[in-house]
Short mmCIF file of C-alpha atoms in Angstrom, two decimals:
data_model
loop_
_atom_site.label_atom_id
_atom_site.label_comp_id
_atom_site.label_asym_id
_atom_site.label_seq_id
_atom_site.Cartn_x
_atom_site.Cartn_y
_atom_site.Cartn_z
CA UNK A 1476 51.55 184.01 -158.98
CA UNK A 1477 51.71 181.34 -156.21
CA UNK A 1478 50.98 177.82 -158.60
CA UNK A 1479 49.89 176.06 -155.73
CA UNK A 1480 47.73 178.86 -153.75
CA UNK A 1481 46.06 179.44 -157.54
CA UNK A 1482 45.20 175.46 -157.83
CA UNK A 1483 44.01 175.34 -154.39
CA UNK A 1484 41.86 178.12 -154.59
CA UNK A 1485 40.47 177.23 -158.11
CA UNK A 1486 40.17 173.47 -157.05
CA UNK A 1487 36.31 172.89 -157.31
CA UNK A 1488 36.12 174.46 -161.18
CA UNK A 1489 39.58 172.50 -161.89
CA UNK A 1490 37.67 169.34 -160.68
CA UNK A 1491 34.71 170.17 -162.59
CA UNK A 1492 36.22 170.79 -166.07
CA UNK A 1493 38.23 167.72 -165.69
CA UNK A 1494 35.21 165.30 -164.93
CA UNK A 1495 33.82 167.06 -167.82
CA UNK A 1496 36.51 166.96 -169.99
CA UNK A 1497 37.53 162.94 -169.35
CA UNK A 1498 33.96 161.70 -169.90
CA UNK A 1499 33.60 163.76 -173.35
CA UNK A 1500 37.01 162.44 -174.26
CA UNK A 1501 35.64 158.92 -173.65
CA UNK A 1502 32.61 159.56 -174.91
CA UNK A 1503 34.25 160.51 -178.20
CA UNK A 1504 36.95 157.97 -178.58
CA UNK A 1505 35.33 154.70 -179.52
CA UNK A 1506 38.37 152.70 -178.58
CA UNK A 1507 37.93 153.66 -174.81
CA UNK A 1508 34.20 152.57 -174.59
CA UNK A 1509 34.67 149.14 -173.90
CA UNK A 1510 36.49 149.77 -170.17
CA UNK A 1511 33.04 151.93 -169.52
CA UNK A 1512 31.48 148.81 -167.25
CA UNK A 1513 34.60 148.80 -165.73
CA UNK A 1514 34.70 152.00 -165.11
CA UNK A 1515 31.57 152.71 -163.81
CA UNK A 1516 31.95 149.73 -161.31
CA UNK A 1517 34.98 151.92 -159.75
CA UNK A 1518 32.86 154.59 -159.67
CA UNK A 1519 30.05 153.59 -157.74
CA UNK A 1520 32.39 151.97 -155.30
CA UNK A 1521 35.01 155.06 -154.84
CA UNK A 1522 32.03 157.59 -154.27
CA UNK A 1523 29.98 155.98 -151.46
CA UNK A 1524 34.28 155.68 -149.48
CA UNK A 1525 35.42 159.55 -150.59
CA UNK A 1526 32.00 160.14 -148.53
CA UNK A 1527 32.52 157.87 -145.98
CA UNK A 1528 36.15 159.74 -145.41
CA UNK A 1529 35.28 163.38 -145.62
CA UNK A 1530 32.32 162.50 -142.92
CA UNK A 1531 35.17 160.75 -141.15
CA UNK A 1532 37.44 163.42 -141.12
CA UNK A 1533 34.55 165.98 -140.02
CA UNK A 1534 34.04 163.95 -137.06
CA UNK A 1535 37.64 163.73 -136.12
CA UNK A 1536 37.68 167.23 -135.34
CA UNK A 1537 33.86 167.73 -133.60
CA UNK A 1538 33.42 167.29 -130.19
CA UNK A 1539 30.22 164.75 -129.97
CA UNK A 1540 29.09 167.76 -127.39
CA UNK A 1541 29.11 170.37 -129.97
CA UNK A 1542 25.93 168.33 -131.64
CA UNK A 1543 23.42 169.82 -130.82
CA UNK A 1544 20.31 171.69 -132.77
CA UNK A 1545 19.83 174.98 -132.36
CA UNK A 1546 16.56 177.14 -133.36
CA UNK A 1547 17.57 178.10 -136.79
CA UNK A 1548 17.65 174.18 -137.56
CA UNK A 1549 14.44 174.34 -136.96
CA UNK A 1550 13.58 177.49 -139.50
CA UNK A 1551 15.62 175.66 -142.42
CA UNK A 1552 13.90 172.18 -141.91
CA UNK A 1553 10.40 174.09 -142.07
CA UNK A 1554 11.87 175.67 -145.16
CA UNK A 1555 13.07 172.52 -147.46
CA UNK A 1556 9.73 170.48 -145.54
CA UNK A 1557 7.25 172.97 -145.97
CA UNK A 1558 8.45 174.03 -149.41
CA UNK A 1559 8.37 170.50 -150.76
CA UNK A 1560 5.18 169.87 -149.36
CA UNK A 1561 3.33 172.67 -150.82
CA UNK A 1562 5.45 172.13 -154.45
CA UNK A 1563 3.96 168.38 -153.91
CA UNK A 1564 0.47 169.82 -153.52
CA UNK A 1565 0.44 171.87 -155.89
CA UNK A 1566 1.18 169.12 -158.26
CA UNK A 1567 -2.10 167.12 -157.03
CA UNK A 1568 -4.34 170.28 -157.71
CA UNK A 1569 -2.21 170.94 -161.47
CA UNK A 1570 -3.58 167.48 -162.48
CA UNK A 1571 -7.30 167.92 -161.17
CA UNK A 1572 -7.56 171.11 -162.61
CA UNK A 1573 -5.48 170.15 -166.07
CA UNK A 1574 -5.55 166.57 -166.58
CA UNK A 1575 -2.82 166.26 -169.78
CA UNK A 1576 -0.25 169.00 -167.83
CA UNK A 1577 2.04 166.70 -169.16
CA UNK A 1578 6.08 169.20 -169.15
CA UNK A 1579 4.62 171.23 -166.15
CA UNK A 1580 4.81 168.30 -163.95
CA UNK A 1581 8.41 167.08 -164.46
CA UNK A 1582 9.22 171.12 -164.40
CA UNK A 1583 7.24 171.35 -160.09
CA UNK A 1584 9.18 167.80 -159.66
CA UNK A 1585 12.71 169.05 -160.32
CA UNK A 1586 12.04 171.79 -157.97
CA UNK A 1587 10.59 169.15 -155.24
CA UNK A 1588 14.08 166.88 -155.17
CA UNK A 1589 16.23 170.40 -155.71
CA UNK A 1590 14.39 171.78 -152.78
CA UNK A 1591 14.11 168.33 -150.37
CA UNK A 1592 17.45 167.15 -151.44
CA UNK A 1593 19.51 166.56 -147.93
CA UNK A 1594 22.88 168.65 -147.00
CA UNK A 1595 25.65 167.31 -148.80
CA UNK A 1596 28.25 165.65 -147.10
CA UNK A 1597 31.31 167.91 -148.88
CA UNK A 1598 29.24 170.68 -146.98
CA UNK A 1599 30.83 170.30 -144.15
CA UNK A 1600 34.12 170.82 -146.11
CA UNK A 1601 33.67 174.08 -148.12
CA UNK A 1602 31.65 175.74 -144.49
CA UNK A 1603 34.76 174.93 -142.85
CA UNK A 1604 37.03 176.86 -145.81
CA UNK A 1605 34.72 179.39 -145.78
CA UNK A 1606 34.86 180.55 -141.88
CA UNK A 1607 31.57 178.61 -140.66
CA UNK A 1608 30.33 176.56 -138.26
CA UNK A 1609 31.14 172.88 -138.69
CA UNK A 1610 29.64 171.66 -136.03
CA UNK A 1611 26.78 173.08 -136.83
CA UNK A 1612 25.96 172.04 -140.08
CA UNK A 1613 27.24 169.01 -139.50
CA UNK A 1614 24.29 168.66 -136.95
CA UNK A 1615 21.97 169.90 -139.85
CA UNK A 1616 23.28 167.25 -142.36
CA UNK A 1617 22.01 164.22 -139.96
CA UNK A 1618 18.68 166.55 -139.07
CA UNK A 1619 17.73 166.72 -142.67
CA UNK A 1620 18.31 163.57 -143.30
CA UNK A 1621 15.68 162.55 -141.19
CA UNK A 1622 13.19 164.51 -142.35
CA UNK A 1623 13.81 163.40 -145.72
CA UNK A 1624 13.05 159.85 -144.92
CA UNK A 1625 9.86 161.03 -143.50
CA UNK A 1626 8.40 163.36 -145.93
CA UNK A 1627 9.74 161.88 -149.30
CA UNK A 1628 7.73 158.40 -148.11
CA UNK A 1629 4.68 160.51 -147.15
CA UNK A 1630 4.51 163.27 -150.31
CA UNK A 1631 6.21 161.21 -153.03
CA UNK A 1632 2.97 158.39 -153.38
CA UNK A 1633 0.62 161.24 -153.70
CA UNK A 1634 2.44 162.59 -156.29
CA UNK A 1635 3.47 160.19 -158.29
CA UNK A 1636 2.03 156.58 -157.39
CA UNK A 1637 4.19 153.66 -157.68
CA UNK A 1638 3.14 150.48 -157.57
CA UNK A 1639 5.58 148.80 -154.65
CA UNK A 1640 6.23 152.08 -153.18
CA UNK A 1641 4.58 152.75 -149.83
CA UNK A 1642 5.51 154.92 -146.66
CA UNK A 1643 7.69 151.97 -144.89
CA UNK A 1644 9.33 150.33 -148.10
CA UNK A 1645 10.26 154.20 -149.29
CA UNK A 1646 11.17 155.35 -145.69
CA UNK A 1647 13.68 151.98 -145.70
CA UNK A 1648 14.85 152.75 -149.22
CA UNK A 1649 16.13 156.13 -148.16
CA UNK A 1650 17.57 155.33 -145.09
CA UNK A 1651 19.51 152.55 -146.46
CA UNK A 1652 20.87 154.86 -148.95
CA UNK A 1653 21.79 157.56 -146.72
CA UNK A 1654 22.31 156.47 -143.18
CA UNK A 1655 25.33 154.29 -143.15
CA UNK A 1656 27.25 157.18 -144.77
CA UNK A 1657 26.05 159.15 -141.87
CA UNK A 1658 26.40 156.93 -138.81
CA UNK A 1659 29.50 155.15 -139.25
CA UNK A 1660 31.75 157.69 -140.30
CA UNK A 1661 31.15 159.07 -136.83
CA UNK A 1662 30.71 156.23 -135.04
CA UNK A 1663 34.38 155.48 -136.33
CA UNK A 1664 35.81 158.54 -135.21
CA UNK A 1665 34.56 159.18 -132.20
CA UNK A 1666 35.68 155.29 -131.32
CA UNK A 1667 39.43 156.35 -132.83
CA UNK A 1668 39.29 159.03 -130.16
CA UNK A 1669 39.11 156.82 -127.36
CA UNK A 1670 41.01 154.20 -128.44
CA UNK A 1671 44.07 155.80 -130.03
CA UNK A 1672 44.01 159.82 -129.28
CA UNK A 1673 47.15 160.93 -130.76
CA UNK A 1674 46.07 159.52 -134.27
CA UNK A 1675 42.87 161.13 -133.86
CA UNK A 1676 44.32 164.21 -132.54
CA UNK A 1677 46.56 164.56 -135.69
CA UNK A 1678 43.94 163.78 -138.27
CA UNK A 1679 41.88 166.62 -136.93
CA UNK A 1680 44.63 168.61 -137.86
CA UNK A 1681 44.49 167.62 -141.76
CA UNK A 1682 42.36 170.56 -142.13
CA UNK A 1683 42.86 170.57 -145.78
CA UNK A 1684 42.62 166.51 -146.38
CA UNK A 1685 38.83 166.68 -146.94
CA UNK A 1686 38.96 169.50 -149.30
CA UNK A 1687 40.99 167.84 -151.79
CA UNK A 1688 39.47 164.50 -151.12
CA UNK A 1689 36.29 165.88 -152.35
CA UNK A 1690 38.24 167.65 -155.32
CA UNK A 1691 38.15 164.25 -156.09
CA UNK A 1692 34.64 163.19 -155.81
CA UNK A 1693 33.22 166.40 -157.64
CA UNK A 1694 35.17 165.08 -160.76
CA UNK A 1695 33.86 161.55 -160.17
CA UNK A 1696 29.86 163.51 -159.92
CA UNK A 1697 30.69 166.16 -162.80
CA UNK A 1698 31.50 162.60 -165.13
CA UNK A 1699 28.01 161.17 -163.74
CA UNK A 1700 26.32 164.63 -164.28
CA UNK A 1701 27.91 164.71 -168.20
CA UNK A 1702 27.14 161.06 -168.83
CA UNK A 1703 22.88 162.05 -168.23
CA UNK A 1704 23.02 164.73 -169.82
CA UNK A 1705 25.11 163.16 -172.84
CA UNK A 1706 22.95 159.94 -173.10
CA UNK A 1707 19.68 161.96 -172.25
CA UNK A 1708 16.54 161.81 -174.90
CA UNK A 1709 14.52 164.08 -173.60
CA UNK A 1710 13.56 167.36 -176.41
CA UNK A 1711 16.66 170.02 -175.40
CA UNK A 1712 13.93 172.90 -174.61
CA UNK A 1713 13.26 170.65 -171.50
CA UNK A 1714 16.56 169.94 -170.91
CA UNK A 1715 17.23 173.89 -170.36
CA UNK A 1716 13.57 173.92 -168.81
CA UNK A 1717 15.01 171.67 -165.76
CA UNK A 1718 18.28 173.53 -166.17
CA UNK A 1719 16.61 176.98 -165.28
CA UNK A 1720 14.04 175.23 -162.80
CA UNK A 1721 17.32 173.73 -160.83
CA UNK A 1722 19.35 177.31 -161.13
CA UNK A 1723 16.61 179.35 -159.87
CA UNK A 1724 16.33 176.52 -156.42
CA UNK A 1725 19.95 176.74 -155.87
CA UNK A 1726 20.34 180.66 -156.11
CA UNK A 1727 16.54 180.82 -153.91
CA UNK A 1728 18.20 178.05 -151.27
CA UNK A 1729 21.20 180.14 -151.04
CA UNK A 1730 19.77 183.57 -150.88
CA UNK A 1731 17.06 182.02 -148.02
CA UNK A 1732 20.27 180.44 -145.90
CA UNK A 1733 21.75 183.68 -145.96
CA UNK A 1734 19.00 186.00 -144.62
CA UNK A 1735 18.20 182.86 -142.12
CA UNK A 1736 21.90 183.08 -140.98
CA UNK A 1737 22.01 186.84 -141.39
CA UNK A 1738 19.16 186.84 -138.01
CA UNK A 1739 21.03 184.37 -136.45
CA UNK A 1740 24.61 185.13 -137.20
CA UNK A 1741 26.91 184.86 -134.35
CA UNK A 1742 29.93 186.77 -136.22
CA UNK A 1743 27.49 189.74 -134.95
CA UNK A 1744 27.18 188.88 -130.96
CA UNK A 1745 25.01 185.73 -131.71
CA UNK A 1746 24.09 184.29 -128.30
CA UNK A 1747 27.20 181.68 -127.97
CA UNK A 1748 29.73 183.78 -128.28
CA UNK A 1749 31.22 181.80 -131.11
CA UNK A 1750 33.44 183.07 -133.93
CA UNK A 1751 32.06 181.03 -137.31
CA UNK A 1752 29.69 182.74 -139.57
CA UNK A 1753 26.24 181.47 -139.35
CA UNK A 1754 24.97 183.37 -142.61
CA UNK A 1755 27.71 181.26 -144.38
CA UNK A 1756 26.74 177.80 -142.24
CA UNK A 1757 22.84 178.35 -143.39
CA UNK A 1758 23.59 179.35 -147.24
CA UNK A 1759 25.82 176.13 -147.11
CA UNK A 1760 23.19 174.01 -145.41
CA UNK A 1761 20.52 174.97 -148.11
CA UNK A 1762 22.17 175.40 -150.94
CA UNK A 1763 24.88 172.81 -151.21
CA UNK A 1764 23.26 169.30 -151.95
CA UNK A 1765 23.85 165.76 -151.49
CA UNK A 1766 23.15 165.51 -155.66
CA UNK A 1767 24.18 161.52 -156.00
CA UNK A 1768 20.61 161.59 -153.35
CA UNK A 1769 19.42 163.98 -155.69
CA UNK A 1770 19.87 161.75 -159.01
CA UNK A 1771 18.56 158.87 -157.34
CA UNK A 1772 15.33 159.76 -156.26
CA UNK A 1773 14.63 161.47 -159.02
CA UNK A 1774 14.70 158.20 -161.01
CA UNK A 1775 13.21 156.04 -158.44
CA UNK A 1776 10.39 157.72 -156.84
CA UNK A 1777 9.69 160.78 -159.15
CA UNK A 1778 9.52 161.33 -163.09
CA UNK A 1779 12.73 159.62 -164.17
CA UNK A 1780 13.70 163.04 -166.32
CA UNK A 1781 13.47 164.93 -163.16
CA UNK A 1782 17.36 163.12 -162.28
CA UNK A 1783 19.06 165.86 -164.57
CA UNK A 1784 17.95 168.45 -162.56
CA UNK A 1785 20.13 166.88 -159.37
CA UNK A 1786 22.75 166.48 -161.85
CA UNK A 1787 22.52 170.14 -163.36
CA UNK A 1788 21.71 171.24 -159.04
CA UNK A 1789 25.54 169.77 -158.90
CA UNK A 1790 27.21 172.24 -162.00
CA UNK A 1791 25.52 175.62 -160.14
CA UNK A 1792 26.29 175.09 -156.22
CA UNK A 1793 29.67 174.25 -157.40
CA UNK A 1794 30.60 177.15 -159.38
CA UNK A 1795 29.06 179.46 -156.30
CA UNK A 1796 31.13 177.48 -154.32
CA UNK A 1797 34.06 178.05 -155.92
CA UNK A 1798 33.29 181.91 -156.41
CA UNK A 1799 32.91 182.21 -152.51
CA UNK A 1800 36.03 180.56 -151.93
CA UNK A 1801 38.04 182.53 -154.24
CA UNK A 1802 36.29 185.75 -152.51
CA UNK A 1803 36.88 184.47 -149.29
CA UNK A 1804 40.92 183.53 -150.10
CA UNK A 1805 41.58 186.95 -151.79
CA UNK A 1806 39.78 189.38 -149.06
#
């Protein structure tokens, strides 16, 4: 066998049981523990740049004309918006109608950031491996990300008051999280393009850069996802509660992209003409999550145990991903 087709095809679950594996090795060697400040500092400063990279990359090779939305944008916003809404709803009747619902709650909420949770940015990335439209998703990614900042500010308060936490401040919150990850990365590229086109021209042709630059960042978010779980008090029956609750939304998400895509899938005569795969474009779009998002508004807007579920959301599209890769490399 081929060493290096076998590691590049089995990257993501390589990535994953090394983040794994280093933070339980840390975890369980006292002598390590006092570089973990240090450590964590290099953390949250190397995730927010892989991002800021892969985005760049993505934009190095997308024509700014080939952003545009197309109708089924429209059908997979209406399913993560209306979905959350309703989940959100639901949890304002739960508590009128059973005041001390207590588990139930933080069980709806998991679903809610699993469900709203924006395209992540590695999507981009693995749709692009797997035959899909780049462009496309790409588009998605900045669509969703708007409606995020507009629903999470408008459903969230209802849900679960915070005092502090209104429509503007929350709306601000998020897009100062997410935005400049967004913006910049192709603001950047599409300047390189003007200004020097044969380095542009010959990053877009790293097709393969991004992929194992994000190798990188799923073992930095596999060591966050660990370090919850390890350090997490909650009773283990609703640890595997939030567990199931986060499985079942990422198989659902997937499934739903896939019979979106399937009516819409240009592969079959779709009306541009276009090669890519649009069932594979909408199962990435709605399945594979931004989970760092995830995590954090599930600790500052929601129940702060609903956090492991973005972190558990991570394990699941992962290992699909890396399943549909291997598929898609062998056949």
């Amino acid at each position: 066998m081929d060493i290096k087709k076998a590691i590049k095809d089995w990257m993501l679950p390589i990535s994953m049981t090394a983040g794994a594996s280093a933070y339980l090795v840390y975890h369980w060697i006292p002598a390590l523990h006092p570089a973990g400040p240090a450590l964590e500092t290099i953390v949250g400063i190397i995730q927010p740049l892989i991002i800021f990279v892969m985005l760049f990359l993505t934009f190095c090779r997308i024509e700014p004309k080939d952003l545009r939305p197309h109708r089924w944008h429209g059908w997979m916003l209406l399913v993560q918006g209306g979905l959350f809404t309703l989940l959100g709803l639901s949890i304002v009747l739960l508590r009128h109608l059973v005041p001390d619902c207590g588990e139930s709650t933080v069980l709806i909420e998991s679903a809610m950031v699993c469900l709203i949770c924006p395209t992540a940015t590695a999507a981009a990335v693995v749709t692009k491996k797997l035959g899909g439209d780049v462009a496309g998703i790409t588009t998605y990614t900045i669509l969703i990300n708007i409606l995020t900042a507009i629903l999470v500010p408008a459903i969230v308060p209802i849900v679960q008051p915070k005092h502090g936490v209104d429509f503007i401040s929350a709306s601000m919150m998020i897009l100062a999280k997410v935005f400049p990850l967004l913006i910049m990365p192709c603001f950047c590229a599409w300047l390189l393009r003007y200004i020097s086109p044969k380095i542009h021209s010959r990053l877009a042709r790293k097709a393969d850069l991004a992929f194992y630059i994000w190798a990188v960042g799923l073992f930095l978010a596999i060591v966050v996802t660990v370090k919850a779980i390890v350090h997490s008090t909650m009773p283990v029956i609703l640890i595997l509660s939030i567990g199931t609750v986060s499985l079942a939304s990422c198989i659902f998400q997937f499934w739903a992209g896939h019979v979106l895509g399937g009516r819409y899938d240009i592969a079959k005569g779709g009306e541009d003409g276009l090669k890519e795969s649009r069932t594979t474009t909408c199962g990435q779009a709605l399945g594979q999550k931004n989970t760092v998002f995830a995590i954090w508004m599930g600790y500052t807007f929601l129940s702060p145990e609903t956090s492991i579920a973005g972190g558990l959301y991570s394990i699941w599209h992962n290992l699909y991903n890396s399943w549909q890769i291997y598929r898609y490399q062998k056949h």
